[in-house]
JSON list of C-alpha atoms and ligand atoms in Angstrom, two decimals:
[
{"chain": "W", "resi": 8, "resn": "MET", "atom": "CA", "xyz": [143.95, 106.33, 147.48]},
{"chain": "W", "resi": 9, "resn": "SER", "atom": "CA", "xyz": [147.50, 106.80, 146.99]},
{"chain": "W", "resi": 10, "resn": "VAL", "atom": "CA", "xyz": [149.54, 109.52, 145.17]},
{"chain": "W", "resi": 11, "resn": "HIS", "atom": "CA", "xyz": [152.81, 107.65, 143.95]},
{"chain": "W", "resi": 12, "resn": "VAL", "atom": "CA", "xyz": [155.50, 110.34, 143.08]},
{"chain": "W", "resi": 13, "resn": "ILE", "atom": "CA", "xyz": [158.30, 108.90, 140.75]},
{"chain": "W", "resi": 14, "resn": "ASP", "atom": "CA", "xyz": [161.41, 109.63, 142.51]},
{"chain": "W", "resi": 15, "resn": "HIS", "atom": "CA", "xyz": [163.93, 109.37, 139.87]},
{"chain": "W", "resi": 16, "resn": "PRO", "atom": "CA", "xyz": [166.36, 112.05, 138.75]},
{"chain": "W", "resi": 17, "resn": "LEU", "atom": "CA", "xyz": [165.86, 111.39, 135.04]},
{"chain": "W", "resi": 18, "resn": "ALA", "atom": "CA", "xyz": [162.22, 111.82, 135.42]},
{"chain": "W", "resi": 19, "resn": "LEU", "atom": "CA", "xyz": [162.61, 115.11, 137.41]},
{"chain": "W", "resi": 20, "resn": "HIS", "atom": "CA", "xyz": [165.00, 115.89, 134.65]},
{"chain": "W", "resi": 21, "resn": "MET", "atom": "CA", "xyz": [162.83, 115.53, 131.72]},
{"chain": "W", "resi": 22, "resn": "LEU", "atom": "CA", "xyz": [159.89, 117.13, 133.50]},
{"chain": "W", "resi": 23, "resn": "SER", "atom": "CA", "xyz": [162.34, 120.39, 133.78]},
{"chain": "W", "resi": 24, "resn": "VAL", "atom": "CA", "xyz": [162.62, 120.16, 130.00]},
{"chain": "W", "resi": 25, "resn": "LEU", "atom": "CA", "xyz": [158.97, 119.87, 129.82]},
{"chain": "W", "resi": 26, "resn": "ARG", "atom": "CA", "xyz": [158.25, 122.74, 131.91]},
{"chain": "W", "resi": 27, "resn": "ASP", "atom": "CA", "xyz": [160.88, 125.22, 129.85]},
{"chain": "W", "resi": 28, "resn": "LYS", "atom": "CA", "xyz": [159.06, 127.63, 127.57]},
{"chain": "W", "resi": 29, "resn": "ARG", "atom": "CA", "xyz": [161.57, 127.45, 125.09]},
{"chain": "W", "resi": 30, "resn": "THR", "atom": "CA", "xyz": [161.16, 123.42, 124.39]},
{"chain": "W", "resi": 31, "resn": "GLU", "atom": "CA", "xyz": [159.61, 123.11, 120.91]},
{"chain": "W", "resi": 32, "resn": "PRO", "atom": "CA", "xyz": [156.89, 120.70, 120.14]},
{"chain": "W", "resi": 33, "resn": "GLN", "atom": "CA", "xyz": [159.26, 117.99, 118.60]},
{"chain": "W", "resi": 34, "resn": "VAL", "atom": "CA", "xyz": [161.53, 117.68, 121.57]},
{"chain": "W", "resi": 35, "resn": "PHE", "atom": "CA", "xyz": [158.43, 118.05, 123.90]},
{"chain": "W", "resi": 36, "resn": "ARG", "atom": "CA", "xyz": [156.80, 115.02, 122.43]},
{"chain": "W", "resi": 37, "resn": "GLN", "atom": "CA", "xyz": [159.90, 113.15, 122.76]},
{"chain": "W", "resi": 38, "resn": "ILE", "atom": "CA", "xyz": [160.32, 113.65, 126.25]},
{"chain": "W", "resi": 39, "resn": "SER", "atom": "CA", "xyz": [156.61, 113.14, 126.98]},
{"chain": "W", "resi": 40, "resn": "ARG", "atom": "CA", "xyz": [157.12, 109.80, 125.74]},
{"chain": "W", "resi": 41, "resn": "ASN", "atom": "CA", "xyz": [160.18, 108.97, 127.64]},
{"chain": "W", "resi": 42, "resn": "LEU", "atom": "CA", "xyz": [158.68, 110.33, 131.02]},
{"chain": "W", "resi": 43, "resn": "ALA", "atom": "CA", "xyz": [155.77, 108.42, 130.20]},
{"chain": "W", "resi": 44, "resn": "THR", "atom": "CA", "xyz": [157.41, 105.13, 129.85]},
{"chain": "W", "resi": 45, "resn": "LEU", "atom": "CA", "xyz": [158.97, 105.49, 133.36]},
{"chain": "W", "resi": 46, "resn": "LEU", "atom": "CA", "xyz": [155.47, 106.61, 134.71]},
{"chain": "W", "resi": 47, "resn": "ILE", "atom": "CA", "xyz": [153.93, 103.54, 133.11]},
{"chain": "W", "resi": 48, "resn": "VAL", "atom": "CA", "xyz": [156.83, 101.28, 134.37]},
{"chain": "W", "resi": 49, "resn": "GLU", "atom": "CA", "xyz": [155.96, 102.36, 137.90]},
{"chain": "W", "resi": 50, "resn": "ALA", "atom": "CA", "xyz": [151.98, 102.33, 137.43]},
{"chain": "W", "resi": 51, "resn": "THR", "atom": "CA", "xyz": [151.97, 98.73, 136.37]},
{"chain": "W", "resi": 52, "resn": "LYS", "atom": "CA", "xyz": [154.28, 97.75, 139.43]},
{"chain": "W", "resi": 53, "resn": "GLY", "atom": "CA", "xyz": [150.74, 95.75, 140.62]},
{"chain": "W", "resi": 54, "resn": "ILE", "atom": "CA", "xyz": [149.69, 93.88, 137.43]},
{"chain": "W", "resi": 55, "resn": "ARG", "atom": "CA", "xyz": [149.23, 90.27, 138.04]},
{"chain": "W", "resi": 56, "resn": "SER", "atom": "CA", "xyz": [151.89, 87.59, 137.18]},
{"chain": "W", "resi": 57, "resn": "THR", "atom": "CA", "xyz": [152.19, 84.09, 137.55]},
{"chain": "W", "resi": 58, "resn": "ILE", "atom": "CA", "xyz": [154.66, 81.50, 137.31]},
{"chain": "W", "resi": 59, "resn": "GLN", "atom": "CA", "xyz": [155.00, 79.58, 134.14]},
{"chain": "W", "resi": 60, "resn": "MET", "atom": "CA", "xyz": [157.41, 76.78, 132.72]},
{"chain": "W", "resi": 61, "resn": "ILE", "atom": "CA", "xyz": [159.65, 77.76, 130.12]},
{"chain": "W", "resi": 62, "resn": "GLU", "atom": "CA", "xyz": [162.76, 76.54, 128.88]},
{"chain": "W", "resi": 63, "resn": "THR", "atom": "CA", "xyz": [166.31, 78.70, 128.76]},
{"chain": "W", "resi": 64, "resn": "PRO", "atom": "CA", "xyz": [168.77, 77.21, 125.91]},
{"chain": "W", "resi": 65, "resn": "LEU", "atom": "CA", "xyz": [170.48, 75.41, 129.03]},
{"chain": "W", "resi": 66, "resn": "GLU", "atom": "CA", "xyz": [167.47, 74.20, 131.48]},
{"chain": "W", "resi": 67, "resn": "PRO", "atom": "CA", "xyz": [163.82, 74.40, 131.97]},
{"chain": "W", "resi": 68, "resn": "MET", "atom": "CA", "xyz": [162.71, 77.18, 134.71]},
{"chain": "W", "resi": 69, "resn": "GLN", "atom": "CA", "xyz": [159.76, 78.49, 136.48]},
{"chain": "W", "resi": 70, "resn": "ALA", "atom": "CA", "xyz": [159.21, 82.20, 135.21]},
{"chain": "W", "resi": 71, "resn": "PRO", "atom": "CA", "xyz": [157.25, 84.80, 136.12]},
{"chain": "W", "resi": 72, "resn": "CYS", "atom": "CA", "xyz": [155.06, 86.17, 133.04]},
{"chain": "W", "resi": 73, "resn": "LEU", "atom": "CA", "xyz": [152.39, 88.70, 132.97]},
{"chain": "W", "resi": 74, "resn": "ASP", "atom": "CA", "xyz": [148.68, 87.19, 133.32]},
{"chain": "W", "resi": 75, "resn": "GLN", "atom": "CA", "xyz": [146.41, 90.18, 133.31]},
{"chain": "W", "resi": 76, "resn": "ARG", "atom": "CA", "xyz": [145.13, 91.97, 130.35]},
{"chain": "W", "resi": 77, "resn": "LEU", "atom": "CA", "xyz": [146.39, 95.87, 130.44]},
{"chain": "W", "resi": 78, "resn": "ALA", "atom": "CA", "xyz": [143.79, 98.65, 128.97]},
{"chain": "W", "resi": 79, "resn": "VAL", "atom": "CA", "xyz": [144.91, 101.89, 128.50]},
{"chain": "W", "resi": 80, "resn": "VAL", "atom": "CA", "xyz": [142.65, 104.81, 128.09]},
{"chain": "W", "resi": 81, "resn": "PRO", "atom": "CA", "xyz": [144.26, 108.18, 126.85]},
{"chain": "W", "resi": 82, "resn": "VAL", "atom": "CA", "xyz": [142.22, 111.68, 127.48]},
{"chain": "W", "resi": 83, "resn": "LEU", "atom": "CA", "xyz": [142.33, 113.58, 124.62]},
{"chain": "W", "resi": 84, "resn": "ARG", "atom": "CA", "xyz": [144.15, 115.02, 123.24]},
{"chain": "W", "resi": 85, "resn": "ALA", "atom": "CA", "xyz": [146.87, 115.63, 125.92]},
{"chain": "W", "resi": 86, "resn": "GLY", "atom": "CA", "xyz": [146.83, 111.85, 126.91]},
{"chain": "W", "resi": 87, "resn": "LEU", "atom": "CA", "xyz": [147.81, 110.86, 123.21]},
{"chain": "W", "resi": 88, "resn": "GLY", "atom": "CA", "xyz": [151.15, 112.05, 124.50]},
{"chain": "W", "resi": 89, "resn": "MET", "atom": "CA", "xyz": [151.64, 109.26, 126.59]},
{"chain": "W", "resi": 90, "resn": "LEU", "atom": "CA", "xyz": [150.15, 106.57, 124.35]},
{"chain": "W", "resi": 91, "resn": "GLU", "atom": "CA", "xyz": [153.17, 105.25, 122.48]},
{"chain": "W", "resi": 92, "resn": "ALA", "atom": "CA", "xyz": [154.89, 104.71, 125.64]},
{"chain": "W", "resi": 93, "resn": "ALA", "atom": "CA", "xyz": [152.28, 101.80, 126.55]},
{"chain": "W", "resi": 94, "resn": "LEU", "atom": "CA", "xyz": [152.31, 100.51, 122.95]},
{"chain": "W", "resi": 95, "resn": "SER", "atom": "CA", "xyz": [155.93, 100.07, 123.04]},
{"chain": "W", "resi": 96, "resn": "LEU", "atom": "CA", "xyz": [156.07, 98.55, 126.52]},
{"chain": "W", "resi": 97, "resn": "PHE", "atom": "CA", "xyz": [152.87, 96.46, 126.16]},
{"chain": "W", "resi": 98, "resn": "PRO", "atom": "CA", "xyz": [152.20, 95.73, 122.52]},
{"chain": "W", "resi": 99, "resn": "GLU", "atom": "CA", "xyz": [148.87, 93.55, 123.23]},
{"chain": "W", "resi": 100, "resn": "VAL", "atom": "CA", "xyz": [147.58, 96.63, 125.24]},
{"chain": "W", "resi": 101, "resn": "SER", "atom": "CA", "xyz": [143.68, 97.16, 124.53]},
{"chain": "W", "resi": 102, "resn": "VAL", "atom": "CA", "xyz": [143.26, 101.10, 123.87]},
{"chain": "W", "resi": 103, "resn": "GLY", "atom": "CA", "xyz": [140.00, 103.25, 124.50]},
{"chain": "W", "resi": 104, "resn": "TYR", "atom": "CA", "xyz": [139.68, 107.04, 124.07]},
{"chain": "W", "resi": 105, "resn": "ILE", "atom": "CA", "xyz": [138.01, 109.78, 125.95]},
{"chain": "W", "resi": 106, "resn": "GLY", "atom": "CA", "xyz": [137.69, 113.09, 124.44]},
{"chain": "W", "resi": 107, "resn": "LEU", "atom": "CA", "xyz": [137.08, 115.80, 127.06]},
{"chain": "W", "resi": 108, "resn": "GLU", "atom": "CA", "xyz": [137.56, 119.81, 126.81]},
{"chain": "W", "resi": 109, "resn": "ARG", "atom": "CA", "xyz": [137.66, 122.34, 129.55]},
{"chain": "W", "resi": 110, "resn": "ASN", "atom": "CA", "xyz": [135.88, 125.31, 128.98]},
{"chain": "W", "resi": 111, "resn": "HIS", "atom": "CA", "xyz": [138.21, 128.17, 128.89]},
{"chain": "W", "resi": 112, "resn": "ASP", "atom": "CA", "xyz": [136.14, 130.30, 131.06]},
{"chain": "W", "resi": 113, "resn": "THR", "atom": "CA", "xyz": [134.44, 127.81, 133.75]},
{"chain": "W", "resi": 114, "resn": "ALA", "atom": "CA", "xyz": [137.25, 125.17, 133.55]},
{"chain": "W", "resi": 115, "resn": "GLU", "atom": "CA", "xyz": [134.53, 122.62, 133.60]},
{"chain": "W", "resi": 116, "resn": "ALA", "atom": "CA", "xyz": [135.33, 119.86, 131.25]},
{"chain": "W", "resi": 117, "resn": "HIS", "atom": "CA", "xyz": [132.87, 118.55, 128.78]},
{"chain": "W", "resi": 118, "resn": "THR", "atom": "CA", "xyz": [132.69, 115.15, 126.98]},
{"chain": "W", "resi": 119, "resn": "TYR", "atom": "CA", "xyz": [132.71, 114.96, 123.18]},
{"chain": "W", "resi": 120, "resn": "TYR", "atom": "CA", "xyz": [133.92, 111.46, 122.48]},
{"chain": "W", "resi": 121, "resn": "CYS", "atom": "CA", "xyz": [134.24, 108.16, 124.43]},
{"chain": "W", "resi": 122, "resn": "LYS", "atom": "CA", "xyz": [135.24, 104.66, 122.94]},
{"chain": "W", "resi": 123, "resn": "LEU", "atom": "CA", "xyz": [135.97, 102.20, 125.54]},
{"chain": "W", "resi": 124, "resn": "PRO", "atom": "CA", "xyz": [137.04, 98.15, 125.20]},
{"chain": "W", "resi": 125, "resn": "LYS", "atom": "CA", "xyz": [135.34, 96.00, 127.63]},
{"chain": "W", "resi": 126, "resn": "LEU", "atom": "CA", "xyz": [137.61, 96.55, 130.98]},
{"chain": "W", "resi": 127, "resn": "GLU", "atom": "CA", "xyz": [136.63, 93.83, 133.33]},
{"chain": "W", "resi": 128, "resn": "ASN", "atom": "CA", "xyz": [139.48, 91.83, 134.65]},
{"chain": "W", "resi": 129, "resn": "CYS", "atom": "CA", "xyz": [141.70, 94.41, 133.01]},
{"chain": "W", "resi": 130, "resn": "TYR", "atom": "CA", "xyz": [144.65, 96.38, 134.69]},
{"chain": "W", "resi": 131, "resn": "THR", "atom": "CA", "xyz": [143.64, 100.00, 133.24]},
{"chain": "W", "resi": 132, "resn": "LEU", "atom": "CA", "xyz": [145.77, 102.75, 133.49]},
{"chain": "W", "resi": 133, "resn": "CYS", "atom": "CA", "xyz": [144.06, 106.46, 132.52]},
{"chain": "W", "resi": 134, "resn": "PHE", "atom": "CA", "xyz": [146.10, 108.99, 130.91]},
{"chain": "W", "resi": 135, "resn": "ASP", "atom": "CA", "xyz": [146.22, 112.32, 131.28]},
{"chain": "W", "resi": 136, "resn": "PRO", "atom": "CA", "xyz": [149.18, 114.49, 131.90]},
{"chain": "W", "resi": 137, "resn": "MET", "atom": "CA", "xyz": [147.88, 117.48, 133.86]},
{"chain": "W", "resi": 138, "resn": "LEU", "atom": "CA", "xyz": [145.38, 116.68, 136.89]},
{"chain": "W", "resi": 139, "resn": "ALA", "atom": "CA", "xyz": [144.54, 120.35, 137.67]},
{"chain": "W", "resi": 140, "resn": "THR", "atom": "CA", "xyz": [140.98, 120.72, 139.15]},
{"chain": "W", "resi": 141, "resn": "GLY", "atom": "CA", "xyz": [140.48, 117.07, 138.57]},
{"chain": "W", "resi": 142, "resn": "GLY", "atom": "CA", "xyz": [137.33, 117.66, 136.78]},
{"chain": "W", "resi": 143, "resn": "SER", "atom": "CA", "xyz": [138.33, 115.56, 133.61]},
{"chain": "W", "resi": 144, "resn": "ALA", "atom": "CA", "xyz": [140.33, 113.05, 135.39]},
{"chain": "W", "resi": 145, "resn": "SER", "atom": "CA", "xyz": [137.09, 112.32, 137.85]},
{"chain": "W", "resi": 146, "resn": "GLN", "atom": "CA", "xyz": [134.94, 112.18, 134.81]},
{"chain": "W", "resi": 147, "resn": "ALA", "atom": "CA", "xyz": [137.22, 110.09, 132.79]},
{"chain": "W", "resi": 148, "resn": "LEU", "atom": "CA", "xyz": [137.35, 107.33, 135.95]},
{"chain": "W", "resi": 149, "resn": "SER", "atom": "CA", "xyz": [133.55, 107.31, 136.24]},
{"chain": "W", "resi": 150, "resn": "PHE", "atom": "CA", "xyz": [133.48, 106.20, 132.54]},
{"chain": "W", "resi": 151, "resn": "LEU", "atom": "CA", "xyz": [135.83, 103.65, 133.04]},
{"chain": "W", "resi": 152, "resn": "LYS", "atom": "CA", "xyz": [133.90, 102.24, 135.87]},
{"chain": "W", "resi": 153, "resn": "ALA", "atom": "CA", "xyz": [131.09, 102.11, 134.12]},
{"chain": "W", "resi": 154, "resn": "GLN", "atom": "CA", "xyz": [132.72, 100.00, 131.19]},
{"chain": "W", "resi": 155, "resn": "GLY", "atom": "CA", "xyz": [133.62, 97.38, 133.89]},
{"chain": "W", "resi": 156, "resn": "ALA", "atom": "CA", "xyz": [136.92, 98.75, 135.32]},
{"chain": "W", "resi": 157, "resn": "THR", "atom": "CA", "xyz": [137.73, 98.01, 138.59]},
{"chain": "W", "resi": 158, "resn": "ASP", "atom": "CA", "xyz": [141.42, 97.48, 138.77]},
{"chain": "W", "resi": 159, "resn": "LEU", "atom": "CA", "xyz": [142.41, 101.19, 137.85]},
{"chain": "W", "resi": 160, "resn": "ALA", "atom": "CA", "xyz": [145.07, 103.72, 138.07]},
{"chain": "W", "resi": 161, "resn": "PHE", "atom": "CA", "xyz": [145.31, 107.56, 136.77]},
{"chain": "W", "resi": 162, "resn": "VAL", "atom": "CA", "xyz": [148.84, 108.24, 135.58]},
{"chain": "W", "resi": 163, "resn": "SER", "atom": "CA", "xyz": [149.66, 112.42, 135.25]},
{"chain": "W", "resi": 164, "resn": "VAL", "atom": "CA", "xyz": [152.95, 113.95, 134.46]},
{"chain": "W", "resi": 165, "resn": "ILE", "atom": "CA", "xyz": [151.85, 117.00, 136.78]},
{"chain": "W", "resi": 166, "resn": "ALA", "atom": "CA", "xyz": [149.18, 116.88, 139.45]},
{"chain": "W", "resi": 167, "resn": "SER", "atom": "CA", "xyz": [147.74, 120.04, 141.66]},
{"chain": "W", "resi": 168, "resn": "PRO", "atom": "CA", "xyz": [146.95, 119.66, 145.57]},
{"chain": "W", "resi": 169, "resn": "GLU", "atom": "CA", "xyz": [143.45, 120.54, 144.54]},
{"chain": "W", "resi": 170, "resn": "GLY", "atom": "CA", "xyz": [143.25, 117.75, 141.66]},
{"chain": "W", "resi": 171, "resn": "VAL", "atom": "CA", "xyz": [144.69, 114.96, 144.10]},
{"chain": "W", "resi": 172, "resn": "ALA", "atom": "CA", "xyz": [142.02, 115.99, 146.74]},
{"chain": "W", "resi": 173, "resn": "ARG", "atom": "CA", "xyz": [139.22, 115.79, 144.31]},
{"chain": "W", "resi": 174, "resn": "LEU", "atom": "CA", "xyz": [140.18, 112.44, 143.17]},
{"chain": "W", "resi": 175, "resn": "ALA", "atom": "CA", "xyz": [140.67, 111.44, 146.77]},
{"chain": "W", "resi": 176, "resn": "GLU", "atom": "CA", "xyz": [137.21, 112.40, 147.67]},
{"chain": "W", "resi": 177, "resn": "GLU", "atom": "CA", "xyz": [135.37, 111.19, 144.09]},
{"chain": "W", "resi": 178, "resn": "HIS", "atom": "CA", "xyz": [137.82, 107.99, 143.31]},
{"chain": "W", "resi": 179, "resn": "PRO", "atom": "CA", "xyz": [139.06, 106.97, 146.44]},
{"chain": "W", "resi": 180, "resn": "ASP", "atom": "CA", "xyz": [140.01, 103.27, 144.98]},
{"chain": "W", "resi": 181, "resn": "VAL", "atom": "CA", "xyz": [142.36, 104.69, 142.25]},
{"chain": "W", "resi": 182, "resn": "GLU", "atom": "CA", "xyz": [145.55, 105.06, 142.51]},
{"chain": "W", "resi": 183, "resn": "VAL", "atom": "CA", "xyz": [147.50, 108.08, 141.29]},
{"chain": "W", "resi": 184, "resn": "TYR", "atom": "CA", "xyz": [150.93, 108.23, 139.99]},
{"chain": "W", "resi": 185, "resn": "THR", "atom": "CA", "xyz": [152.84, 111.10, 139.06]},
{"chain": "W", "resi": 186, "resn": "THR", "atom": "CA", "xyz": [156.04, 113.27, 138.48]},
{"chain": "W", "resi": 187, "resn": "CYS", "atom": "CA", "xyz": [155.15, 116.19, 140.93]},
{"chain": "W", "resi": 188, "resn": "VAL", "atom": "CA", "xyz": [152.36, 117.41, 142.96]},
{"chain": "W", "resi": 189, "resn": "ASP", "atom": "CA", "xyz": [153.23, 121.47, 141.96]},
{"chain": "W", "resi": 190, "resn": "ARG", "atom": "CA", "xyz": [152.05, 124.38, 144.49]},
{"chain": "W", "resi": 191, "resn": "GLU", "atom": "CA", "xyz": [148.62, 125.44, 143.36]},
{"chain": "W", "resi": 192, "resn": "LEU", "atom": "CA", "xyz": [145.99, 126.25, 140.58]},
{"chain": "W", "resi": 193, "resn": "SER", "atom": "CA", "xyz": [145.87, 129.78, 139.04]},
{"chain": "W", "resi": 194, "resn": "ASP", "atom": "CA", "xyz": [142.78, 132.10, 138.77]},
{"chain": "W", "resi": 195, "resn": "LYS", "atom": "CA", "xyz": [142.43, 130.08, 135.71]},
{"chain": "W", "resi": 196, "resn": "LYS", "atom": "CA", "xyz": [142.86, 126.71, 136.79]},
{"chain": "W", "resi": 197, "resn": "TYR", "atom": "CA", "xyz": [146.45, 126.16, 135.53]},
{"chain": "W", "resi": 198, "resn": "ILE", "atom": "CA", "xyz": [149.05, 124.45, 137.32]},
{"chain": "W", "resi": 199, "resn": "LEU", "atom": "CA", "xyz": [151.56, 126.65, 138.66]},
{"chain": "W", "resi": 200, "resn": "PRO", "atom": "CA", "xyz": [154.46, 126.63, 138.17]},
{"chain": "W", "resi": 201, "resn": "GLY", "atom": "CA", "xyz": [153.09, 123.76, 135.84]},
{"chain": "W", "resi": 202, "resn": "LEU", "atom": "CA", "xyz": [154.10, 123.79, 132.11]},
{"chain": "W", "resi": 203, "resn": "GLY", "atom": "CA", "xyz": [151.30, 125.83, 130.48]},
{"chain": "W", "resi": 204, "resn": "ASP", "atom": "CA", "xyz": [148.73, 123.97, 128.31]},
{"chain": "W", "resi": 205, "resn": "PHE", "atom": "CA", "xyz": [150.00, 120.51, 127.86]},
{"chain": "W", "resi": 206, "resn": "GLY", "atom": "CA", "xyz": [148.18, 119.84, 124.53]},
{"chain": "W", "resi": 207, "resn": "ASP", "atom": "CA", "xyz": [149.28, 123.04, 123.03]},
{"chain": "W", "resi": 208, "resn": "ARG", "atom": "CA", "xyz": [152.85, 122.38, 124.02]},
{"chain": "W", "resi": 209, "resn": "LEU", "atom": "CA", "xyz": [152.52, 119.09, 122.41]},
{"chain": "W", "resi": 210, "resn": "TYR", "atom": "CA", "xyz": [151.02, 120.07, 119.11]},
{"chain": "W", "resi": 211, "resn": "GLY", "atom": "CA", "xyz": [152.10, 123.40, 118.65]},
{"chain": "W", "resi": 212, "resn": "THR", "atom": "CA", "xyz": [148.83, 124.99, 118.89]},
{"chain": "W", "resi": 213, "resn": "GLU", "atom": "CA", "xyz": [147.35, 127.94, 121.11]},
{"chain": "I", "resi": 24, "resn": "PRP", "atom": "C1", "xyz": [143.49, 119.76, 129.63]},
{"chain": "I", "resi": 24, "resn": "PRP", "atom": "C2", "xyz": [144.23, 118.40, 130.51]},
{"chain": "I", "resi": 24, "resn": "PRP", "atom": "C3", "xyz": [143.05, 117.66, 131.10]},
{"chain": "I", "resi": 24, "resn": "PRP", "atom": "C4", "xyz": [142.47, 118.87, 131.77]},
{"chain": "I", "resi": 24, "resn": "PRP", "atom": "C5", "xyz": [142.93, 118.99, 133.21]},
{"chain": "I", "resi": 24, "resn": "PRP", "atom": "O1", "xyz": [142.83, 119.54, 128.47]},
{"chain": "I", "resi": 24, "resn": "PRP", "atom": "O2", "xyz": [144.78, 117.37, 129.46]},
{"chain": "I", "resi": 24, "resn": "PRP", "atom": "O3", "xyz": [142.41, 116.91, 130.31]},
{"chain": "I", "resi": 24, "resn": "PRP", "atom": "O4", "xyz": [142.68, 119.82, 130.98]},
{"chain": "I", "resi": 24, "resn": "PRP", "atom": "O5", "xyz": [142.27, 120.13, 133.72]},
{"chain": "I", "resi": 24, "resn": "PRP", "atom": "P1", "xyz": [141.54, 119.50, 134.85]},
{"chain": "I", "resi": 24, "resn": "PRP", "atom": "O6", "xyz": [142.12, 118.92, 135.85]},
{"chain": "I", "resi": 24, "resn": "PRP", "atom": "O7", "xyz": [140.84, 120.99, 135.34]},
{"chain": "I", "resi": 24, "resn": "PRP", "atom": "O8", "xyz": [140.21, 118.70, 134.46]},
{"chain": "I", "resi": 24, "resn": "PRP", "atom": "P2", "xyz": [142.06, 120.39, 128.01]},
{"chain": "I", "resi": 24, "resn": "PRP", "atom": "O9", "xyz": [140.65, 120.68, 128.37]},
{"chain": "I", "resi": 24, "resn": "PRP", "atom": "O10", "xyz": [143.17, 121.55, 127.85]},
{"chain": "I", "resi": 24, "resn": "PRP", "atom": "O11", "xyz": [142.21, 119.80, 126.49]},
{"chain": "I", "resi": 24, "resn": "PRP", "atom": "P3", "xyz": [143.24, 119.67, 125.37]},
{"chain": "I", "resi": 24, "resn": "PRP", "atom": "O12", "xyz": [143.69, 118.08, 125.96]},
{"chain": "I", "resi": 24, "resn": "PRP", "atom": "O13", "xyz": [142.49, 119.02, 124.32]},
{"chain": "I", "resi": 24, "resn": "PRP", "atom": "O14", "xyz": [144.27, 120.82, 125.29]},
{"chain": "I", "resi": 25, "resn": "URA", "atom": "N1", "xyz": [145.70, 121.96, 131.42]},
{"chain": "I", "resi": 25, "resn": "URA", "atom": "C1", "xyz": [146.73, 121.90, 130.94]},
{"chain": "I", "resi": 25, "resn": "URA", "atom": "O1", "xyz": [147.04, 121.65, 129.94]},
{"chain": "I", "resi": 25, "resn": "URA", "atom": "N2", "xyz": [147.58, 122.69, 131.77]},
{"chain": "I", "resi": 25, "resn": "URA", "atom": "C2", "xyz": [147.21, 123.14, 132.95]},
{"chain": "I", "resi": 25, "resn": "URA", "atom": "O2", "xyz": [147.91, 123.76, 133.82]},
{"chain": "I", "resi": 25, "resn": "URA", "atom": "C3", "xyz": [145.61, 123.10, 133.71]},
{"chain": "I", "resi": 25, "resn": "URA", "atom": "C4", "xyz": [144.71, 121.95, 132.57]}
]
């Protein structure tokens, strides 16, 4: 497994805005969407394309065109903050949903929803902005593999060293794309310095 950290000043600036506790949900949502755009562009670098014949207004040419179906699967609810970016970039994308919620005391994730398209032959991106213990990500990736996904990447806004290590152990075939691998997890399994609870920041809940 490789971890691809987006090394772009704009991405890092947007991450700083998300981290800032003064950032209100309206701006948080907008920046999440924009940062997701940069992450998705990077994460789809490996999607298959073929050369096809087209005609420009001046002459025929052989042009590269995408040749692989893309599927994206946001992990509810925080992953929804990244979905709009994928829909804009790839209007024909297939979308699945996995609902996972961490128990506040144990930090163990349990599944409450799963609706997935067929994923054989797809390039599949799983979205969850926070890769903390890696429990949610690992469960989500197992669901995607059970649905036929083989060409898989996981896209997060922030990762922790523990989460990265867990995915390397449990899903060594999955590439991870993120903006930053933060320092550590707190006693309550929150990412430090992190940005708090992504879902709460996105939707203004507590
Ligand atoms: C958050 C986040 C991830 C998970 C990460 O979801 O969006 O899904 O925690 O933690 P982990 O790596 O330790 O599993 P949360 O359970 O808070 O649900 P929410 O998105 O509905 O707020
Ligand atoms: N989920 C979040 O939203 N934030 C964290 O720091 C860890 C898990």
